[in-house]
CSV table of C-alpha atoms and ligand atoms in Angstrom, one decimal:
chain,number,residue,atom,x,y,z
A,1,MET,CA,90.8,239.9,16.4
A,2,VAL,CA,87.4,240.3,18.0
A,3,ASP,CA,84.0,240.5,16.2
A,4,VAL,CA,82.4,243.0,18.5
A,5,THR,CA,83.5,245.4,21.2
A,6,ILE,CA,81.1,246.4,23.9
A,7,VAL,CA,81.9,249.9,25.2
A,8,VAL,CA,80.5,250.6,28.7
A,9,PRO,CA,80.9,254.0,30.3
A,10,ILE,CA,80.9,253.7,34.1
A,11,LEU,CA,80.8,256.2,37.0
A,12,ASN,CA,80.3,255.0,40.6
A,13,GLU,CA,78.8,251.7,39.5
A,14,LYS,CA,80.5,249.2,41.8
A,15,ASP,CA,77.6,246.7,42.2
A,16,ASN,CA,76.7,246.7,38.5
A,17,ILE,CA,80.0,245.6,37.0
A,18,ARG,CA,79.8,241.8,37.7
A,19,PRO,CA,76.2,241.3,36.8
A,20,LEU,CA,76.7,243.1,33.5
A,21,TYR,CA,79.9,241.1,32.8
A,22,HIS,CA,78.2,237.8,33.4
A,23,SER,CA,75.1,238.5,31.4
A,24,LEU,CA,77.1,239.8,28.5
A,25,LYS,CA,79.5,236.8,28.6
A,26,LYS,CA,76.5,234.5,28.5
A,27,ALA,CA,74.8,236.2,25.6
A,28,LEU,CA,78.0,236.7,23.5
A,29,ASP,CA,79.4,233.2,24.2
A,30,GLN,CA,76.1,231.6,23.2
A,31,ALA,CA,76.2,233.5,20.0
A,32,GLY,CA,79.7,232.2,19.3
A,33,PHE,CA,81.3,235.7,19.1
A,34,ARG,CA,84.9,236.7,19.8
A,35,TRP,CA,84.3,239.7,21.9
A,36,GLU,CA,85.8,242.3,24.3
A,37,ILE,CA,84.3,244.7,26.8
A,38,VAL,CA,85.9,248.1,27.3
A,39,PHE,CA,84.8,249.9,30.5
A,40,VAL,CA,85.6,253.6,30.6
A,41,ASP,CA,85.6,255.0,34.1
A,42,ASP,CA,85.9,258.7,35.1
A,43,ASN,CA,87.8,258.1,38.3
A,44,SER,CA,84.9,256.7,40.4
A,45,GLN,CA,85.2,257.1,44.1
A,46,ASP,CA,82.9,254.3,45.3
A,47,GLY,CA,85.1,251.2,44.8
A,48,THR,CA,84.2,250.7,41.2
A,49,LEU,CA,87.9,250.6,40.2
A,50,GLN,CA,88.8,248.0,42.8
A,51,GLU,CA,85.9,246.0,41.7
A,52,MET,CA,87.0,246.3,38.1
A,53,ARG,CA,90.6,245.3,38.9
A,54,GLY,CA,89.3,242.3,40.9
A,55,LEU,CA,87.2,241.1,38.0
A,56,ILE,CA,90.1,241.6,35.5
A,57,SER,CA,92.5,239.6,37.7
A,58,GLU,CA,90.0,236.7,38.0
A,59,ILE,CA,89.2,236.2,34.4
A,60,LYS,CA,92.1,234.6,32.6
A,61,ASP,CA,91.8,236.1,29.2
A,62,HIS,CA,92.0,239.7,27.9
A,63,SER,CA,88.3,240.1,27.2
A,64,VAL,CA,87.8,242.9,29.7
A,65,LYS,CA,89.7,246.2,29.6
A,66,LEU,CA,89.5,249.2,31.8
A,67,ILE,CA,90.2,252.8,30.8
A,68,GLN,CA,90.5,255.0,33.9
A,69,ARG,CA,90.3,258.7,33.1
A,70,ILE,CA,91.5,261.5,35.4
A,71,HIS,CA,90.3,265.1,34.9
A,72,ARG,CA,88.2,264.1,31.9
A,73,PHE,CA,84.5,263.9,32.2
A,74,GLY,CA,81.3,262.9,30.5
A,75,LEU,CA,79.5,259.9,29.1
A,76,SER,CA,79.9,260.8,25.4
A,77,SER,CA,83.6,261.5,25.5
A,78,ALA,CA,84.0,258.3,27.6
A,79,CYS,CA,82.3,256.3,24.8
A,80,VAL,CA,84.4,257.9,22.1
A,81,GLU,CA,87.6,257.1,24.1
A,82,GLY,CA,86.5,253.5,24.6
A,83,ILE,CA,85.7,253.1,21.0
A,84,MET,CA,89.0,254.6,19.9
A,85,ALA,CA,90.9,252.2,22.2
A,86,SER,CA,89.2,249.1,20.7
A,87,HIS,CA,89.6,247.2,17.5
A,88,ALA,CA,86.4,245.3,16.5
A,89,PRO,CA,84.7,246.2,13.3
A,90,PHE,CA,81.4,246.6,15.2
A,91,ILE,CA,80.9,248.4,18.5
A,92,VAL,CA,78.0,248.3,20.9
A,93,VAL,CA,77.5,251.1,23.4
A,94,MET,CA,75.4,250.3,26.5
A,95,ASP,CA,74.8,251.2,30.1
A,96,VAL,CA,76.3,249.1,32.9
A,97,ASP,CA,73.2,249.2,35.1
A,98,GLY,CA,71.3,246.3,33.4
A,99,GLN,CA,68.7,248.6,31.6
A,100,HIS,CA,69.7,247.4,28.2
A,101,ASP,CA,68.9,244.0,26.8
A,102,GLU,CA,72.1,242.3,26.0
A,103,THR,CA,70.3,239.4,24.3
A,104,GLN,CA,69.6,241.7,21.4
A,105,ILE,CA,73.3,242.1,20.5
A,106,PRO,CA,73.5,238.9,18.4
A,107,ILE,CA,70.5,240.0,16.4
A,108,MET,CA,72.0,243.5,16.0
A,109,TYR,CA,75.2,242.0,14.8
A,110,HIS,CA,73.7,239.8,12.1
A,111,THR,CA,71.3,242.5,10.9
A,112,ILE,CA,73.9,245.3,10.6
A,113,GLN,CA,76.0,243.0,8.4
A,114,LYS,CA,73.2,241.4,6.4
A,115,LYS,CA,71.7,244.7,5.5
A,116,ASN,CA,75.0,246.6,5.3
A,117,LEU,CA,73.9,249.2,7.8
A,118,ASP,CA,75.9,252.0,9.5
A,119,ALA,CA,74.1,251.5,12.8
A,120,ILE,CA,71.4,249.6,14.6
A,121,VAL,CA,69.6,251.3,17.5
A,122,GLY,CA,67.8,249.8,20.4
A,123,SER,CA,64.5,251.6,20.5
A,124,ARG,CA,62.0,251.9,23.4
A,125,TYR,CA,59.5,253.5,21.1
A,126,CYS,CA,59.2,251.3,18.0
A,127,ASP,CA,57.1,248.1,17.7
A,128,THR,CA,57.1,246.2,21.0
A,129,GLY,CA,59.7,248.5,22.6
A,130,SER,CA,58.8,250.2,25.9
A,131,LEU,CA,60.2,252.4,28.7
A,132,GLY,CA,59.4,249.6,31.1
A,133,GLU,CA,59.0,250.9,34.6
A,134,LEU,CA,60.6,254.2,34.1
A,135,ASP,CA,58.9,256.8,36.3
A,136,PRO,CA,56.5,259.3,34.6
A,137,HIS,CA,58.8,262.2,35.3
A,138,ARG,CA,61.8,260.6,33.6
A,139,ALA,CA,59.5,259.3,30.8
A,140,PHE,CA,58.3,262.9,30.2
A,141,ILE,CA,61.9,264.2,30.0
A,142,SER,CA,62.9,261.4,27.6
A,143,LYS,CA,59.9,262.0,25.3
A,144,THR,CA,60.4,265.8,25.3
A,145,ALA,CA,64.1,265.4,24.4
A,146,THR,CA,63.1,262.9,21.6
A,147,TYR,CA,60.6,265.5,20.3
A,148,LEU,CA,63.2,268.2,20.2
A,149,ALA,CA,65.7,265.9,18.5
A,150,ARG,CA,63.2,265.2,15.8
A,151,LYS,CA,62.0,268.8,15.4
A,152,ILE,CA,65.3,270.7,15.8
A,153,GLY,CA,67.8,268.0,14.9
A,154,LYS,CA,65.6,266.6,12.1
A,155,VAL,CA,66.4,263.1,12.9
A,156,THR,CA,64.0,260.4,11.9
A,157,LEU,CA,64.5,257.5,14.2
A,158,THR,CA,62.0,256.9,17.0
A,159,ASP,CA,64.5,256.8,19.8
A,160,PRO,CA,67.5,259.2,19.2
A,161,MET,CA,68.0,259.3,23.0
A,162,SER,CA,68.8,255.6,23.2
A,163,GLY,CA,72.0,254.7,25.0
A,164,PHE,CA,72.0,251.2,23.5
A,165,PHE,CA,73.2,250.8,19.9
A,166,MET,CA,75.6,249.1,17.6
A,167,ILE,CA,77.7,251.1,15.1
A,168,ARG,CA,80.1,250.2,12.4
A,169,ARG,CA,83.6,251.3,13.3
A,170,SER,CA,84.4,252.7,9.8
A,171,THR,CA,81.2,254.9,10.0
A,172,LEU,CA,82.2,256.2,13.4
A,173,GLU,CA,85.8,256.9,12.5
A,174,SER,CA,84.7,259.0,9.5
A,175,LEU,CA,82.6,261.2,11.8
A,176,ILE,CA,84.8,261.4,14.9
A,177,ALA,CA,86.3,264.8,14.2
A,178,ARG,CA,82.8,266.3,13.8
A,179,LEU,CA,81.4,265.1,17.1
A,180,TYR,CA,80.6,267.4,19.9
A,181,SER,CA,81.6,264.7,22.4
A,182,LYS,CA,80.3,266.4,25.4
A,183,GLY,CA,77.3,265.5,27.5
A,184,PHE,CA,75.2,262.4,27.7
A,185,LYS,CA,73.8,261.7,24.2
A,186,ILE,CA,76.5,260.1,22.0
A,187,LEU,CA,74.0,258.5,19.6
A,188,LEU,CA,72.3,261.8,18.8
A,189,ASP,CA,75.8,263.4,18.5
A,190,ILE,CA,76.7,260.8,15.9
A,191,LEU,CA,73.5,261.2,13.9
A,192,LEU,CA,73.8,265.0,13.8
A,193,ALA,CA,77.5,264.9,13.0
A,194,SER,CA,76.9,262.9,9.8
A,195,PRO,CA,76.7,265.0,6.7
A,196,SER,CA,74.5,262.5,5.0
A,197,PRO,CA,71.8,260.4,6.7
A,198,LEU,CA,73.1,257.2,8.3
A,199,LYS,CA,71.8,253.9,7.1
A,200,TYR,CA,70.2,252.5,10.2
A,201,GLU,CA,67.5,250.3,11.6
A,202,GLU,CA,65.9,250.1,15.0
A,203,ILE,CA,65.3,247.1,17.1
A,204,ALA,CA,62.6,247.1,19.8
A,205,TYR,CA,63.6,246.5,23.4
A,206,THR,CA,62.0,247.0,26.8
A,207,MET,CA,64.1,249.1,29.1
A,208,ARG,CA,64.7,247.4,32.4
A,209,ALA,CA,64.9,249.0,35.8
A,210,ARG,CA,68.4,250.1,37.0
A,211,LYS,CA,69.8,247.2,39.0
A,212,PHE,CA,72.0,248.9,41.6
A,213,GLY,CA,73.4,252.4,42.2
A,214,GLU,CA,72.2,255.8,41.4
A,215,SER,CA,71.3,257.6,38.2
A,216,LYS,CA,73.8,260.1,36.8
A,217,LEU,CA,71.1,262.0,35.0
A,218,ASN,CA,70.9,265.5,36.5
A,219,SER,CA,69.7,268.9,35.4
A,220,ARG,CA,73.1,269.6,33.8
A,221,VAL,CA,72.4,266.9,31.3
A,222,ILE,CA,69.5,269.0,30.0
A,223,LEU,CA,71.8,272.0,29.4
A,224,ASP,CA,74.4,269.7,27.7
A,225,TYR,CA,71.7,268.3,25.5
A,226,LEU,CA,70.5,271.7,24.3
A,227,MET,CA,74.2,272.7,23.7
A,228,LEU,CA,74.6,269.5,21.6
A,229,LEU,CA,71.6,270.5,19.4
A,230,ALA,CA,72.9,274.1,19.2
A,231,TYR,CA,76.4,272.9,18.3
A,232,HIS,CA,75.2,270.9,15.3
A,233,ARG,CA,72.4,273.2,14.2
A,234,THR,CA,74.9,276.1,14.0
A,235,HIS,CA,77.2,273.9,11.9
A,236,ARG,CA,79.8,273.5,14.7
A,237,TRP,CA,81.3,276.9,14.4
A,238,ILE,CA,79.8,278.8,17.4
A,239,PRO,CA,82.0,278.5,20.6
A,240,LEU,CA,79.2,277.5,22.9
A,241,ASP,CA,81.2,277.7,26.1
A,242,PHE,CA,82.0,281.3,25.2
A,243,VAL,CA,78.3,282.0,24.5
A,244,LEU,CA,77.4,280.6,27.9
A,245,TYR,CA,80.0,282.7,29.5
A,246,LEU,CA,78.7,285.8,27.8
A,247,PHE,CA,75.1,284.9,28.8
A,248,VAL,CA,76.3,284.6,32.5
A,249,GLY,CA,78.1,288.0,32.0
A,250,CYS,CA,74.8,289.6,30.8
A,251,THR,CA,73.0,288.2,33.8
A,252,GLY,CA,75.7,289.8,35.9
A,253,ALA,CA,75.1,293.1,34.1
A,254,ILE,CA,71.4,293.0,34.9
A,255,PHE,CA,72.2,292.3,38.5
A,256,HIS,CA,74.6,295.3,38.4
A,257,LEU,CA,71.9,297.7,37.2
A,258,CYS,CA,69.3,296.4,39.7
A,259,VAL,CA,71.7,296.8,42.6
A,260,LEU,CA,72.8,300.2,41.4
A,261,ARG,CA,69.2,301.4,41.2
A,262,ILE,CA,68.3,300.1,44.6
A,263,PHE,CA,71.3,301.7,46.3
A,264,LEU,CA,70.7,305.0,44.6
A,265,GLN,CA,67.0,304.9,45.6
A,266,TYR,CA,68.1,304.5,49.2
A,267,GLY,CA,70.2,307.6,49.1
A,268,SER,CA,73.7,306.1,48.5
A,269,SER,CA,76.3,308.2,46.7
A,270,PHE,CA,76.8,307.1,43.1
A,271,ILE,CA,80.4,305.9,43.6
A,272,ARG,CA,79.4,303.8,46.6
A,273,ALA,CA,76.4,302.4,44.8
A,274,GLN,CA,78.5,301.6,41.7
A,275,PHE,CA,81.2,299.9,43.9
A,276,ALA,CA,78.6,297.7,45.6
A,277,ALA,CA,76.9,296.9,42.3
A,278,THR,CA,80.2,295.9,40.6
A,279,LEU,CA,81.1,293.7,43.6
A,280,ILE,CA,77.8,291.9,43.5
A,281,ALA,CA,77.9,291.5,39.8
A,282,ILE,CA,81.3,289.9,40.0
A,283,LEU,CA,80.1,287.5,42.8
A,284,CYS,CA,77.1,286.7,40.8
A,285,ASN,CA,79.2,286.0,37.7
A,286,PHE,CA,81.6,283.9,39.6
A,287,TYR,CA,78.8,281.8,41.2
A,288,LEU,CA,77.0,281.2,37.9
A,289,ASN,CA,80.2,280.4,36.0
A,290,ASN,CA,81.1,277.9,38.7
A,291,LYS,CA,77.6,276.3,38.6
A,292,ILE,CA,77.0,276.5,34.8
A,293,THR,CA,79.8,277.4,32.4
A,294,PHE,CA,82.6,275.5,34.2
A,295,PHE,CA,80.3,272.9,35.9
A,296,TYR,CA,82.7,270.0,35.1
A,297,PHE,CA,85.6,271.8,36.6
A,298,ARG,CA,83.8,273.6,39.4
A,299,LEU,CA,85.7,274.7,42.5
A,300,LYS,CA,84.9,273.3,45.9
A,301,GLY,CA,85.9,274.0,49.5
A,302,LEU,CA,88.8,276.4,50.0
A,303,ARG,CA,89.6,276.5,46.2
A,304,VAL,CA,86.4,278.6,45.9
A,305,TRP,CA,88.1,281.5,47.7
A,306,SER,CA,91.4,281.4,45.8
A,307,GLY,CA,89.4,281.0,42.6
A,308,LEU,CA,87.3,284.0,43.5
A,309,GLY,CA,90.4,286.1,44.2
A,310,THR,CA,91.9,285.2,40.9
A,311,PHE,CA,88.6,285.8,39.1
A,312,ILE,CA,88.4,289.4,40.6
A,313,LEU,CA,91.9,290.0,39.5
A,314,VAL,CA,91.2,288.7,36.0
A,315,CYS,CA,88.0,290.8,35.7
A,316,SER,CA,89.8,293.9,36.9
A,317,ILE,CA,92.4,293.6,34.2
A,318,GLY,CA,89.6,292.9,31.7
A,319,LEU,CA,87.9,296.1,32.8
A,320,ALA,CA,91.1,298.1,32.3
A,321,VAL,CA,91.6,296.6,28.8
A,322,ASN,CA,87.9,297.3,28.0
A,323,LEU,CA,88.3,301.0,29.0
A,324,ALA,CA,91.6,301.5,27.1
A,325,CYS,CA,90.2,299.9,23.9
A,326,ALA,CA,86.8,301.7,24.1
A,327,ASP,CA,88.5,305.0,24.7
A,328,TYR,CA,91.0,304.6,21.9
A,329,ILE,CA,88.2,303.6,19.4
A,330,TYR,CA,86.0,306.4,20.6
A,331,LYS,CA,88.8,309.0,20.0
A,332,THR,CA,89.3,307.7,16.5
A,333,THR,CA,85.7,307.0,15.4
A,334,SER,CA,83.5,309.1,17.7
A,335,VAL,CA,80.9,306.3,17.4
A,336,TRP,CA,79.9,305.5,21.0
A,337,TRP,CA,78.2,302.1,20.4
A,338,ILE,CA,81.1,300.7,18.3
A,339,SER,CA,83.6,301.8,21.0
A,340,GLY,CA,81.5,300.5,23.9
A,341,GLY,CA,80.6,297.2,22.1
A,342,PHE,CA,84.2,296.5,21.1
A,343,GLY,CA,85.5,297.3,24.6
A,344,PHE,CA,82.9,294.9,26.0
A,345,LEU,CA,83.8,292.1,23.5
A,346,ILE,CA,87.5,292.4,24.1
A,347,SER,CA,87.2,292.3,27.8
A,348,GLY,CA,84.7,289.4,27.4
A,349,ILE,CA,87.2,287.4,25.4
A,350,TRP,CA,90.0,288.2,27.9
A,351,ASN,CA,87.9,287.3,30.9
A,352,TYR,CA,86.7,284.1,29.3
A,353,LEU,CA,90.2,282.9,28.3
A,354,CYS,CA,91.7,283.7,31.7
A,355,SER,CA,88.7,282.2,33.5
A,356,LYS,CA,88.9,279.0,31.5
A,357,THR,CA,92.7,278.5,31.7
A,358,ILE,CA,93.6,280.2,35.0
A,359,VAL,CA,90.6,280.3,37.3
A,360,TRP,CA,88.9,277.0,36.5
A,361,ARG,CA,91.7,275.3,34.6
A,362,ALA,CA,89.3,273.6,32.3
A,363,LYS,CA,91.2,271.0,30.4
A,364,THR,CA,88.8,270.1,27.5
B,401,GTP,N1,82.7,257.4,32.3
B,401,GTP,C1,81.5,258.0,32.6
B,401,GTP,N2,80.4,257.2,32.6
B,401,GTP,C2,79.2,257.9,32.9
B,401,GTP,C3,79.2,259.3,33.2
B,401,GTP,N3,77.9,259.6,33.5
B,401,GTP,C4,77.2,258.4,33.4
B,401,GTP,N4,78.0,257.4,33.1
B,401,GTP,C5,77.6,256.0,32.8
B,401,GTP,O1,76.8,256.0,31.7
B,401,GTP,C6,75.7,255.1,31.8
B,401,GTP,C7,74.4,255.9,31.7
B,401,GTP,O2,74.2,256.6,32.9
B,401,GTP,P1,72.9,256.4,33.8
B,401,GTP,O3,73.1,257.1,35.1
B,401,GTP,O4,72.5,255.0,33.8
B,401,GTP,O5,71.8,257.3,32.9
B,401,GTP,P2,70.4,256.9,32.6
B,401,GTP,O6,70.3,255.5,32.1
B,401,GTP,O7,69.8,257.9,31.7
B,401,GTP,O8,69.7,257.0,34.0
B,401,GTP,P3,69.0,255.8,34.8
B,401,GTP,O9,67.7,255.5,34.1
B,401,GTP,O10,68.7,256.3,36.2
B,401,GTP,O11,69.9,254.6,34.9
B,401,GTP,C8,76.0,254.4,33.1
B,401,GTP,O12,76.7,253.2,32.8
B,401,GTP,C9,76.8,255.4,33.9
B,401,GTP,O13,77.6,254.7,34.9
B,401,GTP,C10,80.4,260.0,33.2
B,401,GTP,O14,80.4,261.2,33.4
B,401,GTP,N5,81.5,259.3,32.8
B,402,MG,MG1,71.1,253.8,33.0
């Protein structure tokens, strides 16, 4: 049995593995803990896995474990998977890149037990905590996200964006089914998933500069973050992927109308203009879905073309279903907007389900 499990999500972090292992070992051994580290990798391509296996074969105990995930993505779900594959009553989540202060873990461990807390969170904004040398642009994003979490998510802690925290296993297990589990912000997910406020405390730390490798923070993380807030604020019942898909569909419809107008203005026949506009709308939808809705499963290289072909086929069937449904309802009710709206919704659901399962083969 171990006292504490450290869960570390990793993606292309070859050079950071050993430094983190050694600094954690030093801090945890000094504190006299029985511990384990669970690294969760999403099929890194930079030699991280070889590095991990090298390290595991060198150390003679079972203190380091590796979970290698294929076709599954994302920091939050990696953390959840690491936590579920471990056993300690207390779990620490931290980055591999040396930004988090491992020397705080023993203090976290004693405080969480002594005060019977659910969680203890490393904060860059309370007391002596600081963002260290984080560049102003990143600091601005972090502070804006913190502001939104406090305003929209109604969380009270100073650093809900923190990637460094300790949580009691029993607390997490009771919330696991309510988590969004996508994106980058697992702590905020946990806080928002809890039906009653968690008993927590914050501990100040100064964020260090990343040691090696590159940041995985990209513009997609911002969209995931907003989706996380929306997911919990709408009490977890709105299918956000579908909403995103409809949003992309509406963008395509606007494109369609603009192109139609332009073609007509330049003297094209209606049928030609309509054909060109439909084609451009489909291309636009395909592009945006590949970039946004199904970002984690996006098609590359030659698969883009086969995906586009399948997408056109799926949308054509969707259009036929739309027309058949709308026509039937119009004949029975004579209400144009109910008929049109229902046809649109049915084809939207059809297109979404087929796009997800057949075109992009999204697995989660
Ligand atoms: N398994 C897994 N790990 C990830 C993924 N994205 C990021 N990570 C890891 O999660 C941790 C946080 O990512 P970082 O890139 O350090 O994000 P950040 O700390 O906001 O950005 P920096 O300040 O530039 O380090 C790191 O240990 C990453 O290797 C992912 O999709 N899957
Ligand atoms: Mg980092």
